[in-house]
XYZ file of C-alpha atoms in Angstrom:
786
model
C -51.372 35.678 -21.020
C -49.901 36.088 -17.673
C -46.345 37.883 -17.837
C -42.688 36.922 -16.069
C -40.537 39.551 -15.048
C -36.690 38.790 -15.030
C -36.984 39.403 -11.378
C -38.933 36.113 -11.022
C -36.641 33.782 -13.115
C -33.432 34.996 -10.949
C -35.482 34.232 -7.591
C -36.058 31.177 -9.405
C -32.334 30.158 -10.088
C -31.455 31.534 -7.024
C -33.807 29.102 -4.971
C -32.503 26.621 -7.164
C -28.759 27.287 -5.946
C -29.334 27.895 -2.484
C -30.683 24.110 -2.366
C -27.725 22.771 -4.190
C -25.537 25.206 -1.310
C -27.303 23.922 1.246
C -27.639 20.444 0.763
C -23.392 20.702 -0.207
C -22.793 22.351 3.464
C -24.667 19.581 5.130
C -23.381 16.189 3.491
C -20.840 15.573 6.296
C -23.038 16.375 9.057
C -25.234 13.434 7.862
C -22.023 10.787 8.933
C -21.102 9.506 12.032
C -18.684 10.504 14.323
C -16.203 7.775 13.260
C -16.711 7.987 9.613
C -14.896 10.196 6.789
C -15.957 11.535 2.867
C -13.145 10.724 0.344
C -12.542 14.112 -0.949
C -9.513 13.580 -2.281
C -6.226 11.244 -3.954
C -2.418 12.209 -3.725
C -0.162 10.072 -5.642
C 3.364 10.690 -4.636
C 6.786 8.983 -6.040
C 5.315 8.048 -9.425
C 6.689 8.674 -12.791
C 4.726 11.053 -14.483
C 3.594 9.137 -17.538
C 1.951 6.579 -14.725
C 0.778 8.925 -12.098
C -2.967 9.603 -13.718
C -3.290 6.106 -14.504
C -2.489 4.756 -11.030
C -5.233 6.717 -9.297
C -7.529 4.398 -11.417
C -6.259 1.624 -9.451
C -7.605 2.666 -6.504
C -10.901 0.750 -5.390
C -14.103 2.747 -7.024
C -15.659 2.633 -3.321
C -12.701 5.199 -2.027
C -12.882 7.435 -5.060
C -14.070 11.246 -4.373
C -17.738 11.433 -5.681
C -18.427 13.698 -7.946
C -20.184 16.382 -6.025
C -23.033 16.933 -7.777
C -23.685 13.407 -8.323
C -23.359 13.489 -4.059
C -25.802 16.130 -3.720
C -28.490 14.516 -5.953
C -28.021 11.427 -3.819
C -28.749 13.234 -0.809
C -31.566 15.365 -2.202
C -33.529 12.552 -3.086
C -32.232 10.150 -0.970
C -34.996 11.742 1.337
C -37.915 9.983 -0.792
C -36.294 6.656 -0.721
C -34.768 7.117 -4.407
C -31.661 5.988 -3.622
C -30.665 4.736 -7.122
C -30.281 8.683 -8.098
C -26.878 9.886 -7.786
C -23.677 8.530 -5.863
C -23.924 7.488 -2.156
C -20.817 9.091 -0.543
C -17.899 7.097 -0.729
C -16.350 6.277 3.239
C -13.299 5.923 3.916
C -12.627 2.216 4.288
C -9.344 1.094 5.704
C -9.208 -2.598 4.452
C -9.988 -1.118 0.903
C -7.525 1.904 1.233
C -4.804 -1.372 2.039
C -6.247 -3.076 -0.973
C -5.619 0.287 -3.332
C -2.501 0.218 -1.865
C -1.723 -3.280 -3.115
C -3.387 -2.664 -6.389
C -0.990 0.950 -7.168
C 2.126 -1.153 -6.311
C 0.884 -4.259 -8.673
C 0.450 -1.774 -11.347
C 3.747 -0.380 -10.797
C 5.773 -3.488 -10.810
C 3.632 -4.376 -13.941
C 5.082 -1.582 -15.632
C 8.818 -2.607 -15.200
C 9.405 -1.244 -11.713
C 10.045 -4.800 -10.480
C 11.278 -3.781 -6.419
C 8.434 -0.965 -6.290
C 6.922 -0.722 -2.790
C 3.780 2.187 -1.809
C 2.460 3.161 1.589
C -0.097 4.622 2.828
C -1.587 7.779 4.665
C -5.164 8.608 5.470
C -5.375 12.441 6.559
C -8.867 13.254 7.897
C -10.003 17.560 8.510
C -13.560 18.088 8.964
C -14.544 14.160 8.143
C -12.947 15.251 4.587
C -10.311 12.672 3.955
C -7.432 12.788 1.796
C -5.937 9.560 0.869
C -2.294 9.225 0.333
C -0.217 6.926 -1.567
C 3.650 7.494 -1.809
C 5.527 4.763 -3.891
C 9.595 3.857 -3.887
C 9.412 3.017 -7.702
C 13.041 1.541 -7.851
C 14.697 0.993 -10.723
C 13.218 0.118 -14.111
C 13.483 -3.149 -15.998
C 14.361 -3.372 -19.391
C 14.539 -6.181 -21.911
C 18.496 -7.257 -22.385
C 17.588 -10.575 -24.474
C 14.614 -12.474 -26.318
C 14.621 -15.871 -27.508
C 11.963 -18.431 -27.812
C 12.135 -22.339 -27.779
C 8.926 -24.053 -29.804
C 8.976 -27.245 -30.303
C 6.553 -28.089 -33.291
C 8.772 -26.852 -36.147
C 6.231 -25.892 -38.404
C 4.512 -23.559 -35.458
C 8.138 -22.630 -35.382
C 8.339 -21.323 -38.617
C 4.875 -19.691 -38.925
C 5.960 -17.811 -35.579
C 9.230 -16.518 -36.988
C 8.117 -15.882 -40.540
C 5.444 -12.969 -39.037
C 7.147 -11.949 -35.663
C 7.961 -8.501 -36.816
C 4.271 -8.038 -37.583
C 2.839 -8.415 -34.049
C 5.776 -8.472 -31.414
C 6.045 -5.523 -28.697
C 9.577 -6.756 -27.236
C 12.286 -4.791 -28.203
C 15.883 -5.140 -26.431
C 16.376 -2.291 -24.125
C 12.055 -1.355 -24.262
C 10.492 -1.519 -20.989
C 9.871 -4.892 -19.596
C 6.156 -4.791 -18.106
C 3.372 -7.234 -17.743
C 1.496 -5.397 -20.748
C 4.549 -6.267 -23.149
C 4.091 -9.876 -22.259
C 0.640 -9.951 -22.783
C 0.521 -8.258 -25.716
C 2.909 -11.055 -27.249
C 0.977 -13.774 -26.001
C -2.167 -12.565 -27.660
C -0.493 -11.862 -31.030
C 1.017 -15.308 -31.059
C -2.863 -17.050 -30.241
C -4.069 -14.921 -32.631
C -1.877 -15.843 -35.282
C -2.125 -19.457 -34.563
C -6.015 -18.924 -34.895
C -5.694 -17.347 -38.184
C -3.872 -20.509 -39.563
C -5.662 -23.631 -38.986
C -4.675 -24.096 -35.302
C -8.170 -24.309 -34.057
C -7.288 -25.952 -30.911
C -4.232 -23.946 -29.580
C -4.755 -22.226 -26.229
C -2.607 -19.339 -24.614
C -1.675 -21.664 -21.853
C 0.727 -23.255 -24.141
C 2.378 -20.072 -24.351
C 4.903 -19.388 -21.515
C 7.788 -16.750 -20.513
C 10.691 -17.507 -18.884
C 12.427 -14.433 -17.333
C 15.740 -14.296 -15.874
C 16.291 -10.784 -13.715
C 19.013 -11.727 -11.445
C 21.222 -9.140 -12.681
C 22.542 -5.910 -11.180
C 21.929 -4.059 -14.110
C 18.177 -3.772 -13.971
C 18.082 -5.897 -17.166
C 16.017 -9.013 -17.707
C 16.475 -12.163 -20.304
C 13.467 -13.545 -21.604
C 12.495 -16.370 -23.647
C 9.073 -17.362 -25.167
C 8.217 -21.064 -24.668
C 5.299 -22.604 -26.727
C 4.644 -26.198 -25.680
C 2.896 -28.980 -27.659
C -0.198 -30.608 -26.264
C -0.054 -33.393 -23.632
C 0.734 -36.683 -25.590
C 1.510 -34.901 -28.989
C 4.061 -34.201 -30.886
C 2.788 -31.368 -33.321
C -0.052 -28.749 -32.994
C -3.004 -30.258 -35.435
C -4.135 -27.774 -38.256
C -7.928 -27.870 -39.212
C -10.111 -27.660 -42.182
C -13.693 -26.755 -42.738
C -15.821 -29.320 -43.692
C -19.701 -29.216 -44.079
C -22.184 -26.428 -42.444
C -25.436 -26.617 -40.997
C -27.468 -23.331 -41.245
C -30.750 -23.134 -38.918
C -32.568 -20.490 -38.803
C -35.680 -20.475 -35.789
C -38.958 -19.057 -35.701
C -38.942 -15.285 -34.480
C -39.733 -16.965 -30.943
C -36.517 -18.549 -30.924
C -37.462 -21.899 -31.540
C -37.180 -24.833 -34.126
C -40.955 -26.312 -33.916
C -43.208 -27.413 -36.804
C -42.121 -28.071 -40.120
C -39.124 -26.483 -41.573
C -37.850 -25.559 -45.019
C -34.501 -28.329 -45.366
C -32.417 -27.620 -48.685
C -28.927 -28.987 -49.525
C -26.960 -26.521 -51.172
C -23.653 -26.342 -53.246
C -22.847 -29.792 -51.521
C -21.612 -27.977 -48.533
C -24.544 -26.410 -46.733
C -27.401 -27.827 -45.237
C -30.199 -25.012 -44.664
C -33.177 -25.430 -42.189
C -35.274 -22.709 -41.876
C -38.241 -23.021 -39.765
C -39.452 -19.668 -40.024
C -39.831 -20.259 -43.999
C -38.839 -16.543 -44.707
C -35.196 -16.930 -46.355
C -33.481 -17.866 -49.237
C -30.042 -19.462 -48.185
C -27.908 -17.713 -50.635
C -28.332 -14.403 -48.480
C -26.736 -16.059 -45.947
C -24.495 -18.276 -47.755
C -22.446 -15.338 -49.465
C -21.946 -13.906 -46.039
C -19.751 -16.823 -44.893
C -16.194 -16.382 -45.164
C -15.415 -20.486 -43.983
C -15.954 -22.461 -46.763
C -15.020 -26.095 -47.287
C -12.018 -27.140 -47.363
C -10.182 -23.974 -46.338
C -8.099 -24.186 -43.058
C -10.039 -22.956 -39.936
C -9.451 -18.957 -39.388
C -10.447 -16.748 -36.121
C -11.039 -13.476 -38.421
C -13.214 -15.175 -40.990
C -15.037 -16.767 -38.154
C -15.743 -13.364 -36.429
C -16.098 -11.660 -40.282
C -18.775 -13.958 -40.702
C -20.726 -13.294 -37.480
C -20.086 -9.664 -38.172
C -21.428 -9.700 -41.887
C -24.752 -11.478 -40.718
C -25.218 -9.328 -37.722
C -25.100 -6.030 -40.042
C -27.856 -7.870 -42.844
C -30.215 -6.462 -39.476
C -32.832 -9.331 -40.064
C -31.293 -11.284 -37.109
C -31.042 -10.396 -33.334
C -28.322 -11.418 -31.355
C -26.044 -13.393 -34.170
C -23.795 -15.882 -32.106
C -20.584 -17.094 -33.763
C -20.665 -19.817 -35.579
C -19.878 -23.331 -33.486
C -17.678 -25.738 -34.153
C -17.454 -29.833 -34.036
C -14.649 -31.974 -34.965
C -15.435 -35.035 -37.072
C -14.773 -38.230 -35.205
C -12.414 -39.514 -37.642
C -8.639 -38.454 -38.120
C -9.057 -36.067 -40.878
C -9.068 -32.924 -38.618
C -11.922 -31.340 -40.222
C -14.522 -29.166 -38.271
C -18.219 -29.252 -39.046
C -19.595 -25.804 -39.049
C -22.954 -24.738 -37.298
C -24.844 -21.501 -37.391
C -27.961 -20.771 -35.807
C -29.892 -17.507 -36.090
C -33.175 -15.935 -34.608
C -34.643 -13.773 -37.089
C -36.080 -10.310 -36.316
C -39.993 -9.576 -36.556
C -40.128 -8.969 -40.463
C -42.657 -6.073 -40.333
C -42.426 -2.935 -38.087
C -44.158 0.681 -37.740
C -42.807 3.805 -36.079
C -44.403 6.601 -35.212
C -42.339 9.946 -34.556
C -43.330 13.574 -33.679
C -42.256 16.740 -32.471
C -43.625 20.438 -31.609
C -42.310 23.792 -32.017
C -42.686 26.762 -30.441
C -40.789 30.128 -31.109
C -41.836 33.815 -30.698
C -45.741 33.455 -31.234
C -45.365 30.516 -34.339
C -46.399 27.190 -33.324
C -46.496 24.170 -35.520
C -45.903 20.016 -35.471
C -44.216 17.271 -37.503
C -45.551 13.539 -37.602
C -44.321 10.773 -39.479
C -44.715 7.378 -40.048
C -42.146 4.823 -41.113
C -42.876 1.496 -42.415
C -40.105 -1.328 -42.604
C -40.325 -4.773 -43.956
C -36.999 -6.237 -43.413
C -36.985 -8.887 -45.486
C -38.740 -8.483 -48.836
C -37.953 -11.284 -51.133
C -36.641 -13.590 -48.874
C -33.540 -12.085 -49.633
C -32.908 -9.388 -46.101
C -33.883 -6.914 -48.473
C -35.112 -3.496 -46.694
C -38.317 -1.974 -48.065
C -39.308 1.305 -46.140
C -42.172 3.432 -46.893
C -41.933 6.902 -45.105
C -44.849 9.169 -44.597
C -43.962 12.954 -43.251
C -46.463 16.003 -42.626
C -45.246 19.232 -40.869
C -47.431 22.189 -40.365
C -46.653 25.780 -38.969
C -49.416 28.092 -37.805
C -48.747 32.303 -37.064
C -50.040 33.345 -33.992
C -47.987 36.670 -34.425
C -49.360 40.038 -33.873
C -48.166 40.569 -37.401
C -49.967 37.862 -38.889
C -53.118 38.682 -40.296
C -54.805 35.670 -39.596
C -53.911 35.010 -36.250
C -53.650 30.687 -35.938
C -53.672 30.254 -39.662
C -51.703 27.920 -41.609
C -48.423 29.564 -42.672
C -46.890 26.630 -43.952
C -46.728 23.110 -44.732
C -45.503 20.075 -46.299
C -46.261 16.623 -47.243
C -43.407 13.882 -47.965
C -44.052 10.201 -49.117
C -40.936 8.290 -49.827
C -40.209 4.824 -50.466
C -36.726 3.105 -50.766
C -35.784 -0.657 -51.222
C -32.319 -1.434 -49.821
C -30.575 -4.580 -51.303
C -27.774 -6.249 -49.278
C -25.201 -6.401 -51.991
C -23.995 -4.783 -54.907
C -26.209 -4.990 -57.954
C -24.419 -3.833 -61.457
C -24.748 -5.253 -65.014
C -21.207 -6.800 -64.768
C -19.323 -8.825 -62.254
C -17.990 -7.170 -59.383
C -16.556 -9.058 -56.582
C -18.363 -9.242 -52.829
C -17.263 -6.357 -50.950
C -18.125 -7.163 -47.778
C -15.035 -8.035 -45.932
C -15.357 -4.927 -43.960
C -18.684 -4.118 -44.128
C -22.167 -5.155 -45.944
C -22.288 -3.438 -48.975
C -26.056 -2.239 -50.497
C -27.683 -0.993 -53.413
C -30.559 1.426 -53.159
C -33.731 2.189 -55.274
C -35.373 5.763 -53.889
C -38.173 7.001 -54.905
C -40.304 10.579 -53.290
C -42.584 13.043 -53.592
C -43.441 16.033 -51.328
C -45.707 18.762 -51.514
C -44.731 22.160 -50.059
C -47.169 24.897 -49.718
C -46.098 28.939 -48.307
C -49.491 31.037 -47.375
C -49.629 33.710 -50.042
C -46.940 32.747 -51.896
C -46.300 29.567 -54.165
C -46.986 25.968 -54.033
C -44.049 23.577 -54.952
C -43.901 19.450 -55.889
C -40.944 17.978 -56.222
C -39.979 14.265 -57.347
C -36.714 12.423 -56.880
C -35.620 9.027 -57.782
C -31.995 7.564 -57.331
C -29.987 4.669 -57.457
C -27.289 4.659 -54.947
C -24.331 2.190 -53.759
C -22.580 2.107 -50.963
C -19.861 0.041 -49.116
C -16.842 -0.101 -46.815
C -13.507 -0.005 -47.860
C -11.933 -0.671 -44.702
C -13.292 -0.631 -41.270
C -13.163 3.378 -41.004
C -13.797 4.085 -44.927
C -17.304 4.510 -46.234
C -18.170 5.218 -49.867
C -21.684 5.971 -51.388
C -22.266 6.381 -55.006
C -25.204 7.319 -56.683
C -24.555 7.284 -60.263
C -28.442 8.033 -61.020
C -30.344 11.017 -59.468
C -33.131 12.477 -61.536
C -35.460 15.374 -59.768
C -38.168 17.320 -60.879
C -39.594 20.037 -59.411
C -42.509 22.559 -60.024
C -43.285 25.920 -58.679
C -46.901 27.532 -58.557
C -46.965 30.562 -57.478
C -49.651 33.249 -56.286
C -50.821 35.908 -58.842
C -51.224 38.605 -55.946
C -47.522 37.736 -54.789
C -45.653 37.454 -58.370
C -47.422 41.379 -58.798
C -46.108 42.157 -55.708
C -42.030 40.862 -56.158
C -41.729 42.057 -59.838
C -43.352 45.498 -58.252
C -40.223 45.740 -55.941
C -37.951 44.285 -58.560
C -37.551 41.016 -57.281
C -37.677 39.040 -60.423
C -34.836 36.319 -59.250
C -37.225 35.402 -56.415
C -40.012 34.765 -58.760
C -37.688 33.065 -61.155
C -36.279 30.937 -58.182
C -39.506 29.397 -56.360
C -41.821 29.692 -59.435
C -39.964 28.209 -62.105
C -40.725 24.315 -63.210
C -37.585 22.524 -63.867
C -35.536 19.126 -63.802
C -32.198 17.491 -63.558
C -29.811 14.024 -64.008
C -26.848 13.969 -61.861
C -24.394 12.269 -59.863
C -23.684 11.892 -56.182
C -20.469 10.684 -54.703
C -19.840 10.924 -50.730
C -16.667 9.951 -48.492
C -16.716 9.334 -44.757
C -13.451 8.356 -42.355
C -13.974 7.034 -39.099
C -18.037 7.359 -39.080
C -17.441 3.788 -36.757
C -15.710 6.261 -34.037
C -18.542 8.554 -33.418
C -19.917 6.985 -30.258
C -16.487 6.323 -28.807
C -13.812 8.601 -26.151
C -10.913 8.487 -28.779
C -8.347 11.239 -30.701
C -9.830 11.289 -34.372
C -10.622 13.174 -36.883
C -13.807 12.175 -38.576
C -14.218 13.524 -41.837
C -17.364 13.864 -45.040
C -17.422 14.766 -48.120
C -19.889 14.870 -50.827
C -19.847 15.646 -54.364
C -23.232 17.022 -56.101
C -23.072 17.443 -60.083
C -26.019 17.635 -62.187
C -26.743 18.519 -65.989
C -23.928 17.982 -67.666
C -25.275 14.704 -69.503
C -28.489 16.553 -70.496
C -26.383 19.586 -71.622
C -24.354 17.280 -73.823
C -27.696 15.107 -75.072
C -29.501 18.583 -76.003
C -26.242 20.247 -77.801
C -26.308 17.267 -80.029
C -29.805 16.644 -80.583
C -30.052 20.957 -80.956
C -33.156 21.052 -78.743
C -35.343 23.873 -78.036
C -34.428 26.833 -75.923
C -37.101 28.495 -73.725
C -37.799 32.311 -73.794
C -34.773 32.862 -71.042
C -32.266 31.473 -74.025
C -31.952 28.134 -71.858
C -31.876 24.998 -73.311
C -34.840 22.405 -73.048
C -35.178 18.559 -72.518
C -38.469 17.004 -73.340
C -40.141 20.373 -73.493
C -38.492 21.632 -69.537
C -35.559 23.682 -68.664
C -33.064 21.382 -66.946
C -30.885 22.383 -64.553
C -26.637 22.424 -64.406
C -24.719 22.979 -61.234
C -22.094 21.644 -58.941
C -22.141 21.488 -55.469
C -19.777 19.949 -52.899
C -19.327 20.253 -48.996
C -17.595 19.245 -46.216
C -17.946 18.011 -42.657
C -14.707 17.742 -40.868
C -14.785 17.335 -36.753
C -11.572 17.189 -34.334
C -12.823 14.944 -31.248
C -10.377 15.585 -28.336
C -10.725 12.910 -25.418
C -10.119 14.876 -21.981
C -10.059 11.655 -20.041
C -13.026 10.844 -17.435
C -15.892 11.012 -20.286
C -14.708 14.471 -20.923
C -14.554 15.671 -25.038
C -13.704 18.364 -26.954
C -15.005 18.759 -30.698
C -14.284 21.384 -33.118
C -16.043 21.025 -36.849
C -15.851 22.708 -39.730
C -18.580 22.343 -42.252
C -18.244 24.491 -45.287
C -20.378 24.475 -48.591
C -20.580 25.825 -52.310
C -23.235 25.484 -54.880
C -22.111 26.608 -58.855
C -24.520 27.299 -61.475
C -22.940 26.978 -64.997
C -23.624 26.338 -68.418
C -27.511 25.847 -68.913
C -28.307 27.759 -65.179
C -27.970 30.852 -63.503
C -29.235 30.133 -60.271
C -29.068 26.975 -58.232
C -32.438 24.867 -57.952
C -34.372 26.041 -54.883
C -33.734 22.560 -53.056
C -29.715 22.571 -53.815
C -29.123 26.167 -52.038
C -27.688 26.149 -48.552
C -29.691 27.192 -45.251
C -28.525 27.240 -41.940
C -30.327 27.488 -38.174
C -31.532 24.884 -36.316
C -30.895 22.058 -34.090
C -27.959 20.508 -35.505
C -26.469 23.700 -37.049
C -25.931 27.348 -35.430
C -28.332 26.413 -32.793
C -29.684 30.420 -31.655
C -31.529 30.730 -35.163
C -34.558 28.170 -36.060
C -33.550 26.626 -39.582
C -33.750 29.217 -42.612
C -33.931 32.465 -40.076
C -30.242 33.731 -40.675
C -28.327 35.125 -43.617
C -27.367 35.771 -46.279
C -24.127 37.522 -45.030
C -25.566 40.963 -43.278
C -29.359 40.428 -44.815
C -31.879 42.373 -42.519
C -35.259 41.652 -43.450
C -35.927 45.152 -42.103
C -34.641 46.220 -45.662
C -38.111 45.137 -47.096
C -39.792 48.334 -45.648
C -41.710 49.348 -42.714
C -45.371 49.752 -44.422
C -48.053 47.490 -44.421
C -47.155 45.778 -48.026
C -43.704 45.470 -46.982
C -45.075 43.397 -43.906
C -47.138 41.118 -46.039
C -43.785 40.607 -48.274
C -41.790 39.414 -45.383
C -44.784 37.221 -44.140
C -44.819 35.652 -47.631
C -40.957 35.028 -48.001
C -40.402 34.251 -44.368
C -38.391 30.884 -44.458
C -38.029 31.216 -48.091
C -35.935 34.040 -48.369
C -32.597 33.429 -46.439
C -30.514 31.177 -48.568
C -27.083 31.093 -49.964
C -24.943 29.206 -52.745
C -22.304 29.307 -49.839
C -22.079 27.958 -46.815
C -19.586 27.917 -43.669
C -20.459 26.724 -39.914
C -18.337 26.227 -37.565
C -18.853 24.149 -33.710
C -16.553 24.156 -30.918
C -18.293 21.933 -27.966
C -16.884 21.005 -24.827
C -19.364 17.794 -23.092
C -18.754 16.531 -19.904
C -20.844 13.884 -17.104
C -22.831 15.128 -14.554
C -24.463 12.358 -13.115
C -24.251 8.726 -13.572
C -27.760 7.873 -12.775
C -30.337 10.692 -13.203
C -33.625 8.622 -12.972
C -32.466 5.819 -15.063
C -30.219 7.444 -17.444
C -26.524 9.026 -17.623
C -26.951 12.822 -17.247
C -24.409 14.749 -19.272
C -23.705 18.339 -20.122
C -22.173 20.667 -22.773
C -20.978 23.974 -23.590
C -20.911 25.002 -27.406
C -20.520 27.988 -29.470
C -21.285 27.769 -32.851
C -20.557 30.438 -35.554
C -21.066 30.921 -39.815
C -23.837 31.910 -42.346
C -24.499 31.543 -45.621
C -23.667 33.637 -48.766
C -24.819 34.582 -52.158
C -22.272 33.878 -54.897
C -22.913 36.819 -56.858
C -23.558 40.939 -55.542
C -27.333 40.982 -54.824
C -28.253 45.018 -56.308
C -31.429 45.034 -53.985
C -29.929 44.069 -50.887
C -26.188 44.834 -50.277
C -23.566 42.613 -48.074
C -25.412 39.524 -48.873
C -22.348 38.141 -51.587
C -19.381 36.310 -50.018
C -16.126 38.665 -50.087
C -13.294 38.547 -48.394
C -13.758 41.973 -46.514
C -17.164 40.523 -45.860
C -16.667 37.498 -43.889
C -16.121 38.107 -40.352
C -18.831 41.024 -40.224
C -21.512 38.981 -41.632
C -20.621 35.994 -39.363
C -23.417 34.752 -36.668
C -22.262 33.362 -33.681
C -24.044 31.943 -30.708
C -23.076 30.686 -27.189
C -25.352 27.970 -25.327
C -24.993 25.070 -22.739
C -27.412 21.789 -22.724
C -27.980 18.635 -21.168
C -27.743 14.970 -22.887
C -30.302 12.210 -21.207
C -28.120 8.734 -22.346
C -30.177 6.091 -22.393
C -27.624 3.926 -24.250
C -29.937 3.346 -27.063
C -30.230 6.387 -27.718
C -30.024 10.436 -26.267
C -32.594 13.064 -26.126
C -30.954 16.491 -25.968
C -32.027 19.341 -24.754
C -30.016 22.561 -25.563
C -30.290 26.491 -24.583
C -28.861 28.608 -27.344
C -28.343 32.398 -27.531
C -27.264 34.717 -30.021
C -24.565 36.962 -29.199
C -23.381 38.031 -32.445
C -25.982 38.860 -34.880
C -24.610 39.657 -38.450
C -28.072 41.393 -39.667
C -27.403 44.688 -37.351
C -24.151 47.086 -37.755
C -21.002 47.491 -36.155
C -21.007 47.591 -32.171
C -24.763 46.823 -32.256
C -23.984 43.120 -33.868
C -22.932 41.879 -30.062
C -26.443 41.776 -29.313
C -26.235 39.606 -25.904
C -23.308 42.224 -24.300
C -25.469 45.008 -25.719
C -28.897 44.138 -25.117
C -28.807 41.351 -22.621
C -31.338 43.132 -20.218
C -33.617 42.236 -22.756
C -33.331 38.648 -22.359
C -36.378 37.921 -20.710
C -38.326 41.057 -21.369
C -39.287 43.835 -23.714
C -37.771 47.061 -24.338
C -35.993 50.020 -26.314
C -34.380 47.377 -28.186
C -37.272 44.594 -29.156
C -39.901 47.222 -29.837
C -37.930 48.757 -32.448
C -36.936 45.568 -33.604
C -41.028 44.835 -34.107
C -41.568 48.098 -35.811
C -38.805 47.663 -38.416
C -38.995 44.255 -38.841
C -42.476 43.250 -38.351
C -41.602 40.239 -36.102
C -40.274 40.175 -32.540
C -36.593 39.350 -31.167
C -35.955 36.520 -29.676
C -32.116 36.344 -27.938
C -32.922 32.593 -26.840
C -33.916 29.162 -28.370
C -34.665 25.765 -26.665
C -33.675 23.213 -29.403
C -34.924 19.358 -27.868
C -33.561 16.186 -30.262
C -32.399 12.645 -30.061
C -28.737 11.815 -30.724
C -25.993 14.081 -30.386
C -26.023 17.166 -33.170
C -22.680 16.161 -34.315
C-alpha cells in the first residue's frame, strides 16, 4: 500500500490555496481600462432600522461579488464553463442611477415622503465603491383613519373584523407597506365570506399629507362594482371531479358516477374511489364560497401524494341569477407503482462494508390513496484490520424486511371528526423482521408490529400516537463467547444480548415547527417522544399469577416480558443571520429506565451515539459509555478476541445527551448545477449507564462525571443543494476523547501532529486497544444532519 506523508498533504493544500490567491490577484487585470469591479456599497443618511434593507434595493448586477464565486467563474471560464460561479459585476452608471431611484422609492414607501438620494462612484485600482447618500426628511405618521363603504353589508362585515387584520394605527408610521397589508386584509376577508367576484381594485386610499406636522389623514374607500348597488355573494352548487390517466389525457372510457347528489365523478384512470377525494373537499353544496377552503382542498389533495400538480378548483357561474358556482376539480395521478434502490459504502480504519436497500411503493392500494411500502435492507461489515483473525472476513451483517400500509384517514372503532384542517391524518399498520449476526458472538432476531396514528393539530404541531406496539426479540449467543464472557464476569452482557424477550407498549411523539426546517427563519424546533412498555402485561401477569423464570421475573405465554419507560427530546434553536447564513444549536437528551419486571432495558431500546447525524467524529456505536476505554479488557490475545466479539455492542447506555452547534453559509450560487453551501460545527455529548458497573468505572451518569466523560468534535462540511435534495460531505475531527484521562483527553491539541501519520500515540493505542486510532471521520449523507 502506498504511503502518504503529512508533508505531501500540506503541499497539496498549499498548491490549491496558491491557485486561488493567484486567480484572486488577477481578477481586475482582466478588466478593460474603462471598467471597474463593484467591491463595496455604502449607504449614508438612512435610519439604522432600514439601512441594511436599503442595500437590497441596489440592482443585483451592481452588488459586490462573492469572492469565492467570482474566482470560480474566472477559474472555470478558461474552459468555457461560464455557468459556474458568478460573472464580475462591472460598474454601470445607468444601473447605479436606477438603484438610486429604487432606494429613494423605498424610503418614501417607509414614510419619508420627502426623501431624496444622491449617488457617488469612487474608483481605485479598478475597484469601485458605490456611495448612496440619503436626505430622509421628516417621517410621516397616521393621524386619522376613516372609511367610506357604499355597500352596507360589506361595511358591517369590515367593521366587525377590522381589529383582526388592520395594521393602521394612529401615530404609526405612514408607509406603503401598511396600506398594502390593509388592502390584502380586506380582500381576504371578502373572499372568505362569499364575495367570489371581489377585486383589490375596488379598494383605494385617499391620503391628505398637506399638513405642516408630518402627518397624514387617510380614508379607505371600497367602491361597488360598476353598474351595481351591492357586491354579490356566491354559494357552491355542484362539483365535477375529473381524474385523467397518468399521461394527463382524458381519453378512452371513464368510470362515471354521481355521488351524494352534488358530485359528478369522472375517472379515466379507473383507479380511484370517489370517497377518498370528496372527504377532502372542504367546499360543500350550499356553502358560501370561501377562498381559505378552496386552498385547503388543494393542499389536502396534494398531501395524499397520489396526484401531481394539484391545481386550485375552478369555478363557473350559473347562467341564472341565483349567484351559484359550479366547481371543477381536475386531477392527474402519479404512477401507482415505484421502486427505489439505495446504497452506500463505508470505509474506516481497515473496516469496510456496504449497505443496500430496496423500497417498493404502491401509492393507491384499494383505490383509496392508501400507500403500501415494502422495504428490504441488507448491510454487512468486513474486518480487514491487523487484529482480525481472518482478514477480509465478515464482522457483522444485518437483514431487515418491513412492510407498512398507510391509510389517509383515522381508522378507529368509534366515530372521530375528520382531522384534516391542518394536514391529512394517517393510520399506519407496520410489521418488520430483522436478523442481526455478529461474528463469534450472537445472532439476534426481532419482530415488531404496530398501529400508529398521526394528525396535525395546527400547521406547526404534529402528533403521532402508537397505541399498540408489540415487539419480540430472540438472541442466540455463541457458546465460546458465552464462556469467555462468564469467565470475565460479564454476566450482564450475556443476559442483555442473549436473552429472548417480548413486550407490548405504547408510544407518543410531538413535533413543533417541522414545517419550517428548510426555511431561513428564527424559530425553535421541538420533537419529544415517550415510549412505555410492559405495564399492561405486568397487570395481566399479576391478575392471572403467571409463572416466574429462574431469575424471578414474570412470564407471559412462556416468555419473559420487558417493562420500561423511555423518553427523548430534540430541541433546536434556529437563528437567521441574513444572506443565507444560519446558526443552529441543538440539544438532544434521552433516558430509558427499566423497572418492575426488568432489571435492564431491551437491547434494542438502549441509546448509542456517533454517526453522520450525531457526534460526527465517531462512527456509530464506538463512543462511551462515559469514560469507558476498550483497553480495559486487557492486552493479551484473549482480550483482543473479546474486544473483537463485542465490537459495536458494548458501547451503549440508558442515558444520552448530545449537543450540536452549526454555522451554515453559502459559498457559490452555481457549482456544477448545484448551490454550494458550507458549514462549521462543534459536536459534544456521550451516553452513560444508569447504574454503576463494577468491572468498568466511570461509565455511570454522575454530576461530577459529566464534563470528564463528554466527548467533543469539531469539523467542517460541504452541502451540494440540488433543490430536491441535498448531498452532504462532512469532515469531523476528534477534539476531546473521554476514553482518556486528564489532559490526554484533548487529543487534537496534544497529538495533532499524528493526524495523517502514525507516531508514539497511535502505536501505543494500537498495542493497548488492539485497534487503530482515527482522528478524522468523513461522513457522506443525503439531507441535512438536523
